[in-house]
Short mmCIF file of C-alpha atoms in Angstrom, two decimals:
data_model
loop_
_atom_site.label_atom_id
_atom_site.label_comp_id
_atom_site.label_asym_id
_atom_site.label_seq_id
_atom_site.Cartn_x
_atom_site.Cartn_y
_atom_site.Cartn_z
CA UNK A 16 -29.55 -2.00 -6.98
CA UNK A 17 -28.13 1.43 -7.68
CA UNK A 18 -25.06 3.16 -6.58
CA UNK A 19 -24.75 6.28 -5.02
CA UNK A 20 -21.91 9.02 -4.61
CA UNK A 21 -21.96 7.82 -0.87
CA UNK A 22 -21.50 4.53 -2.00
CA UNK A 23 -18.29 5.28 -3.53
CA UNK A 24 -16.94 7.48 -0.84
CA UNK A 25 -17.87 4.59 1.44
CA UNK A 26 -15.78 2.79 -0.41
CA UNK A 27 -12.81 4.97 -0.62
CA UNK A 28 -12.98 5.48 3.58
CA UNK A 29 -13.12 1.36 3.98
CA UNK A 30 -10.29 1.25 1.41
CA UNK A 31 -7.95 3.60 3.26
CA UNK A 32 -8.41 2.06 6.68
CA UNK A 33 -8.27 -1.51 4.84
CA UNK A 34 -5.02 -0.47 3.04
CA UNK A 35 -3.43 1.28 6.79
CA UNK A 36 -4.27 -1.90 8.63
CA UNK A 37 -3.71 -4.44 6.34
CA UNK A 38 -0.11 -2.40 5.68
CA UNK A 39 0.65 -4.19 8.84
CA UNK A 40 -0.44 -7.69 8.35
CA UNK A 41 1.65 -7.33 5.23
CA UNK A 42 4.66 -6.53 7.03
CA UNK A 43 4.51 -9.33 9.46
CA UNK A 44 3.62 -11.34 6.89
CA UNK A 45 6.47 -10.44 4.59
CA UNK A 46 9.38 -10.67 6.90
CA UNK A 47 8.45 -14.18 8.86
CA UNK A 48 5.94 -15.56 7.12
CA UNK A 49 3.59 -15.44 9.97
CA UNK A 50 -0.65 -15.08 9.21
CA UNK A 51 -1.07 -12.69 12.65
CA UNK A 52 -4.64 -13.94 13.49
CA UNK A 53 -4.54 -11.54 16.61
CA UNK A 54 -4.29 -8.50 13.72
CA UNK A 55 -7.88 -7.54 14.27
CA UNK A 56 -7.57 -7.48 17.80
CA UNK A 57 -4.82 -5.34 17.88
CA UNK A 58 -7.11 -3.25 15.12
CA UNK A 59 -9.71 -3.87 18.23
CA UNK A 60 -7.46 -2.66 21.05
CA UNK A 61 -6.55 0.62 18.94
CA UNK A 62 -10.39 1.48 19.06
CA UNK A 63 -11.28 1.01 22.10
CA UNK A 64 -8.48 3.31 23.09
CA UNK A 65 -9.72 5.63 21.36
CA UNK A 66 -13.31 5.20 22.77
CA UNK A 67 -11.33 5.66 26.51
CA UNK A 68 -8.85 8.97 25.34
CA UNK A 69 -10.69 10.64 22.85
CA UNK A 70 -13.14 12.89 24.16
CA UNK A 71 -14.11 14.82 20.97
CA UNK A 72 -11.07 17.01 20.83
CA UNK A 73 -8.02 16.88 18.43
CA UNK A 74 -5.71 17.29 21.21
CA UNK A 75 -7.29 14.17 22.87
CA UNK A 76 -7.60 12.34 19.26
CA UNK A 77 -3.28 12.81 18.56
CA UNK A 78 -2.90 11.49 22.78
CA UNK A 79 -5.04 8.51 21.47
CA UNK A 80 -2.96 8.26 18.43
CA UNK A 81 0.54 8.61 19.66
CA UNK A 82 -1.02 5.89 23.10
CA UNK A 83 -1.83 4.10 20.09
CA UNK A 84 1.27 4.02 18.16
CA UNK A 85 3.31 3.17 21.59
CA UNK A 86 1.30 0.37 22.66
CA UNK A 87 0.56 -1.39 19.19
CA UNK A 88 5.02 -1.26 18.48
CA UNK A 89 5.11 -2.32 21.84
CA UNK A 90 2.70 -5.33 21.14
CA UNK A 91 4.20 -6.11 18.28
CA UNK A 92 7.61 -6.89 19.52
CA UNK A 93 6.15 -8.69 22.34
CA UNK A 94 4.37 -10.85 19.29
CA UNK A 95 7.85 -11.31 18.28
CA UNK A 96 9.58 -12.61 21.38
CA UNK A 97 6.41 -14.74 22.18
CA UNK A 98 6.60 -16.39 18.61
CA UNK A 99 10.52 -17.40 18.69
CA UNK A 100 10.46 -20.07 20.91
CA UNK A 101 7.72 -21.81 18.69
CA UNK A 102 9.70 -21.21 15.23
CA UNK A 103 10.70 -24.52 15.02
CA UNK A 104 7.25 -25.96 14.95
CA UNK A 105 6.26 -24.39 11.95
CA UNK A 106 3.59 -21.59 10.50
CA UNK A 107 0.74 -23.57 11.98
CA UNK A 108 2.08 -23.40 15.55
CA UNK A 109 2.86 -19.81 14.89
CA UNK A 110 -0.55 -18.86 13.81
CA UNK A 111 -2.13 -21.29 16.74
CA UNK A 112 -0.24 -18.75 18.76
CA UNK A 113 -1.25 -15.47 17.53
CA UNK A 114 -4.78 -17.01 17.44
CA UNK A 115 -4.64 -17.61 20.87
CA UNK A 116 -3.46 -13.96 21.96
CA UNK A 117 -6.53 -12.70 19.62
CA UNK A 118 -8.99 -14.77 21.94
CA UNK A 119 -7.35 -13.60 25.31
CA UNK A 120 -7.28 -9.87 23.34
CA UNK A 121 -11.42 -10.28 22.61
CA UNK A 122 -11.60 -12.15 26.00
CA UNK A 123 -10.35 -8.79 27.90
CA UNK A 124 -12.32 -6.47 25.74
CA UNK A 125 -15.82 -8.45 26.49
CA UNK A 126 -15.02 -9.09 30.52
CA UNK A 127 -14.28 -4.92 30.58
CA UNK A 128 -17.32 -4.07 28.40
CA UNK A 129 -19.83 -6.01 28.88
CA UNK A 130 -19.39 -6.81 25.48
CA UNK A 131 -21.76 -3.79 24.06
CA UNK A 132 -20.72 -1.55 20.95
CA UNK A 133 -19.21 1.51 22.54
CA UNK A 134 -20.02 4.64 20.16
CA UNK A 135 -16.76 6.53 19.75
CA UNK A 136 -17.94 10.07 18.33
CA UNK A 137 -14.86 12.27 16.01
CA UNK A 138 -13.59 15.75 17.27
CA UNK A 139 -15.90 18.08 17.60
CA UNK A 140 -13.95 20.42 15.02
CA UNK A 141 -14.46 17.39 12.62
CA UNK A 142 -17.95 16.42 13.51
CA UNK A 143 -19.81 17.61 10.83
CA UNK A 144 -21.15 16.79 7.78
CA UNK A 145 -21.37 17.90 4.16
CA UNK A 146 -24.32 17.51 1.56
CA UNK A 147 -23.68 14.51 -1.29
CA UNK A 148 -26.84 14.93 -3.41
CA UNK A 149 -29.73 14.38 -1.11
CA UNK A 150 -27.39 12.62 1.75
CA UNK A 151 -25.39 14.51 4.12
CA UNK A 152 -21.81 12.83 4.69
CA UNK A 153 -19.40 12.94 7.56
CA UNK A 154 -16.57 14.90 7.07
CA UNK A 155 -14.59 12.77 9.25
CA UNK A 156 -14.69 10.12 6.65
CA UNK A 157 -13.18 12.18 4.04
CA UNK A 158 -9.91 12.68 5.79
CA UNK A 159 -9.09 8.82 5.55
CA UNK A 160 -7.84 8.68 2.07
CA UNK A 161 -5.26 11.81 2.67
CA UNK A 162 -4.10 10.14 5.85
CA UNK A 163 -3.90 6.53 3.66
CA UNK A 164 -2.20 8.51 1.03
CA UNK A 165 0.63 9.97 3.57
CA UNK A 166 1.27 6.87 5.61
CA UNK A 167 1.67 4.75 2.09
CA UNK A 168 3.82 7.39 0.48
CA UNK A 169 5.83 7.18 4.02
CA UNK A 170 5.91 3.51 3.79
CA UNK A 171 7.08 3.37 0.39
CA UNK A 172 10.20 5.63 0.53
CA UNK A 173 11.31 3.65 4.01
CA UNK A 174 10.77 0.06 1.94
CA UNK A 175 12.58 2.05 -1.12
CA UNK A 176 14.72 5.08 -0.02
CA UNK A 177 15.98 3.89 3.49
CA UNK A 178 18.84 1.82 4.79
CA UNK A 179 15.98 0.30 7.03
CA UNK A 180 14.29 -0.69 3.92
CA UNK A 181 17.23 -2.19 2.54
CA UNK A 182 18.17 -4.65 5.61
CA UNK A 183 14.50 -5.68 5.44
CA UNK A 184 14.22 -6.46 1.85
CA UNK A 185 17.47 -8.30 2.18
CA UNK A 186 15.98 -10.06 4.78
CA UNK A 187 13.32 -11.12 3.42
CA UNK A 188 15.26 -12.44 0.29
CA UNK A 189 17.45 -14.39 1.98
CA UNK A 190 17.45 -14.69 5.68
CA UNK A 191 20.18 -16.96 5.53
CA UNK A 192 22.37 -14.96 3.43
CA UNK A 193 21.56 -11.57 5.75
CA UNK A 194 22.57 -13.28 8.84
CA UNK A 195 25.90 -14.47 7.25
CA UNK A 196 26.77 -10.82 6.25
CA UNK A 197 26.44 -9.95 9.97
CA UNK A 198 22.66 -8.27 9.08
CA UNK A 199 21.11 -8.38 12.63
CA UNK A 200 18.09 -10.12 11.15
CA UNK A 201 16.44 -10.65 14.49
CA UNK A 202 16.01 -7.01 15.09
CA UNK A 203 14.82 -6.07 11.68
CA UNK A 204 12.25 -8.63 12.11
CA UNK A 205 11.41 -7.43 15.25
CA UNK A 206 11.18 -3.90 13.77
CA UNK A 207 9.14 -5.35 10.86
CA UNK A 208 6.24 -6.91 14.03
CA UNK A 209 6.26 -3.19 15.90
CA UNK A 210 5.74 -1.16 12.90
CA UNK A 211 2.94 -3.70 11.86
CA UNK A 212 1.48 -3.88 15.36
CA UNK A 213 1.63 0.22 15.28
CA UNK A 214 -0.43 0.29 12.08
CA UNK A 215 -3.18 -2.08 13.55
CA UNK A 216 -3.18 -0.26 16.51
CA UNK A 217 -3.46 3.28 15.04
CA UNK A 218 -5.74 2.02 12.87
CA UNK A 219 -8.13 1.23 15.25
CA UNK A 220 -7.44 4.09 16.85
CA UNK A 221 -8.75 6.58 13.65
CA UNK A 222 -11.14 4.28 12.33
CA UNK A 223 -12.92 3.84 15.74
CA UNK A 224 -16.04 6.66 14.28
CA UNK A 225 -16.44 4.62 11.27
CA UNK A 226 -15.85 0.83 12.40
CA UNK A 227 -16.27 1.64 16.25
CA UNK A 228 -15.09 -0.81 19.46
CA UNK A 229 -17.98 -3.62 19.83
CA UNK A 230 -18.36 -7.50 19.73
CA UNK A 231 -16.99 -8.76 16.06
CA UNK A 232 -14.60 -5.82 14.41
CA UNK A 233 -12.19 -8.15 15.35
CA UNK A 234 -12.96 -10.50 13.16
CA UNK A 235 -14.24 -8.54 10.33
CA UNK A 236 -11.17 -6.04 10.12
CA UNK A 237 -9.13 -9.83 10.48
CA UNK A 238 -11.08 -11.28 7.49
CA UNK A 239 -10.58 -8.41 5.50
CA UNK A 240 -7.37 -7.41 5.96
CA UNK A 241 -6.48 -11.70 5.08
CA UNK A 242 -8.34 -10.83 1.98
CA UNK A 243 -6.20 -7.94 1.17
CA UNK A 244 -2.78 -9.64 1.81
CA UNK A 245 -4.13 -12.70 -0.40
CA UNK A 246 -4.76 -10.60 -3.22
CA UNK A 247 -2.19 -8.08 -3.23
CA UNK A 248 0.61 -10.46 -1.82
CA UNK A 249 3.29 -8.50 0.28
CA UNK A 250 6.55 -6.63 -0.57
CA UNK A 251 4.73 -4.05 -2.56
CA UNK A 252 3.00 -1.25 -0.72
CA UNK A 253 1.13 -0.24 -4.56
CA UNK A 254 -0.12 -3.80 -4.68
CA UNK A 255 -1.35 -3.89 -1.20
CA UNK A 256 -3.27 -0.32 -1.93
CA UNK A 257 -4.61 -1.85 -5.19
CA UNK A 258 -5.96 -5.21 -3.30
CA UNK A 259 -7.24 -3.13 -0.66
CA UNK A 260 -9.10 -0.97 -3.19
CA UNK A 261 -10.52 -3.87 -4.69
CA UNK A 262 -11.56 -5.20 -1.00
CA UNK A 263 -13.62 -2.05 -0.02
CA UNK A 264 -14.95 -1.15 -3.65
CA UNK A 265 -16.81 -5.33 -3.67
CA UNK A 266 -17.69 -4.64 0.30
CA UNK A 267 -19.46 -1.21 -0.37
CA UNK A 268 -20.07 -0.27 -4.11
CA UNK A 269 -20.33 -4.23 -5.44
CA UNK A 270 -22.73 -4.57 -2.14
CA UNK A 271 -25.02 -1.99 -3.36
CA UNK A 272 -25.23 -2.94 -6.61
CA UNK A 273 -25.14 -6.99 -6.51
CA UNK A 274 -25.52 -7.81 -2.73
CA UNK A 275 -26.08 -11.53 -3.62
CA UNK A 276 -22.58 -11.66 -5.92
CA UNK A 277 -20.37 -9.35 -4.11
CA UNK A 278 -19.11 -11.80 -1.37
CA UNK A 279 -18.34 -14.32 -4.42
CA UNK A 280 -16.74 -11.81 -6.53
CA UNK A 281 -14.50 -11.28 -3.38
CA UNK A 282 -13.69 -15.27 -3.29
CA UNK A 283 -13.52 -15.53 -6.73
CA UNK A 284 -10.49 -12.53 -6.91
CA UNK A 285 -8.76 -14.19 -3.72
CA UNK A 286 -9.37 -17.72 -5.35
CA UNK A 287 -7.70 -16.39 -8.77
CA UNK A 288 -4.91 -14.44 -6.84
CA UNK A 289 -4.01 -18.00 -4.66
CA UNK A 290 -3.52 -20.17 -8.35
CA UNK A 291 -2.09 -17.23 -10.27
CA UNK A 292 0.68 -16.31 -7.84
CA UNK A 293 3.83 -18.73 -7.58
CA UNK A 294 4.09 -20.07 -3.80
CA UNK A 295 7.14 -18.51 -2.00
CA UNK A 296 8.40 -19.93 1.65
CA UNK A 297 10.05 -16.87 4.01
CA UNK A 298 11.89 -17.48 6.41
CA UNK A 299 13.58 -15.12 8.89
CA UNK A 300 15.29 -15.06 12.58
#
């Protein structure tokens, strides 16, 4: 019933791959309004590439990233095209969809595996461990709020700063509006799916020596990342670094210290979020 100093860097690690992964759901989300249910699959994918490139070098660990990066942007717009046809039918059809590409994602990643946890060790040069009172902590861990601090800065001056950010918030404003002032909307949505299909994918990819390839990430990173999005809504890359704070801090620090009342706590914030925020209807080409 106590916490530790572990506890709390626990919690800053599952925040900073919660807040990098869930950056993508939040971009999907945002421009077309689309709940990707195959997100923690793609989060899934990224670490089991890892588990196959990475062999314990940081040469091997930026070939796994930059794989990473190509394959998830790559999914991503093929989430796109695959979801067009169906737009017509409405969110549910959409999400049926995506729901269905996570099961034939998990499907793949049992019939190659066997379905076991595959341990995917850090570089070497990164292997080791410092001394938190009487606990010894992996250094590896520590890196993941600097590299959660860089690619949210980066984020936030492209949403902000950038003419890309300015076609996508104009898309998401008014999709109708964009298209009539000749804004190729379909491409910035497609833009909008690769960059959040890179995220997931990358994600995986660093996270795989803390929340490693094996039978149920999927779903876990999935249920937490929904939990993010719900709280911290989307458009704002502070809010969604706030809500993902908030996510890991109740799944590590309030576990330790109320394991009974953290998982309400966490349905009580997402319940509160859901009547508290005004419902808003996006949609885009």
């Amino acid at each position: 019933m106590t916490v530790t100093l572990v506890d709390v860097l626990n919690a800053a690690a599952l925040s900073s791959l919660l807040f990098v992964v869930a950056s993508g759901l939040t971009l999907m989300y945002g421009v077309m309004g689309v709940l990707n249910l195959a997100h923690g699959a793609m989060y899934l994918t990224g670490a089991y590439l890892a588990f196959l490139l990475s062999h314990g070098s940081l040469l091997s660990l930026g070939l796994a990233l930059a794989a990473g990066a190509a394959l998830g942007a790559g999914g991503g717009a093929a989430l796109h095209a695959a979801l067009r046809p169906v737009r017509r039918y409405g969110h549910l059809t959409e999400a049926m969809v995506t729901l269905g590409v996570a099961l034939l994602l998990d499907h793949v990643y049992t019939t190659w595996t066997g379905g076991a946890p595959l341990p995917t060790p850090p570089p070497t040069a990164l292997a080791g461990s410092i001394t938190v009172g009487v606990h010894g902590y992996p250094v590896y861990r520590l890196l993941f709020p600097a590299v959660a601090v860089l690619i949210g800065a980066g984020l936030h001056l492209i949403v902000v700063r950038s003419r890309v950010g300015v076609l996508l918030r104009a898309t998401v404003a008014d999709p109708d509006m964009a298209a009539a002032t000749r804004i190729p909307t379909s491409r910035v949505t497609m833009t909008a799916f690769a960059a959040g299909g890179a995220l997931a994918v990358v994600g995986g990819v660093f996270g795989a020596p803390y929340l490693g390839p094996a039978p149920g990430v999927d779903t876990t990173m999935l249920v937490a990342c929904l939990a993010v999005v719900v709280i911290g809504g989307t458009g704002s890359v502070p809010a969604t670094a706030a809500a993902a704070l908030l996510v890991g801090g109740v799944q590590t620090i309030g576990a330790a210290a109320a394991p009974l009342a953290a998982p309400f706590a966490l349905g009580l914030a997402m319940l509160a979020a859901l009547i508290l925020r005004r419902p808003t209807t996006v949609r885009a080409a």
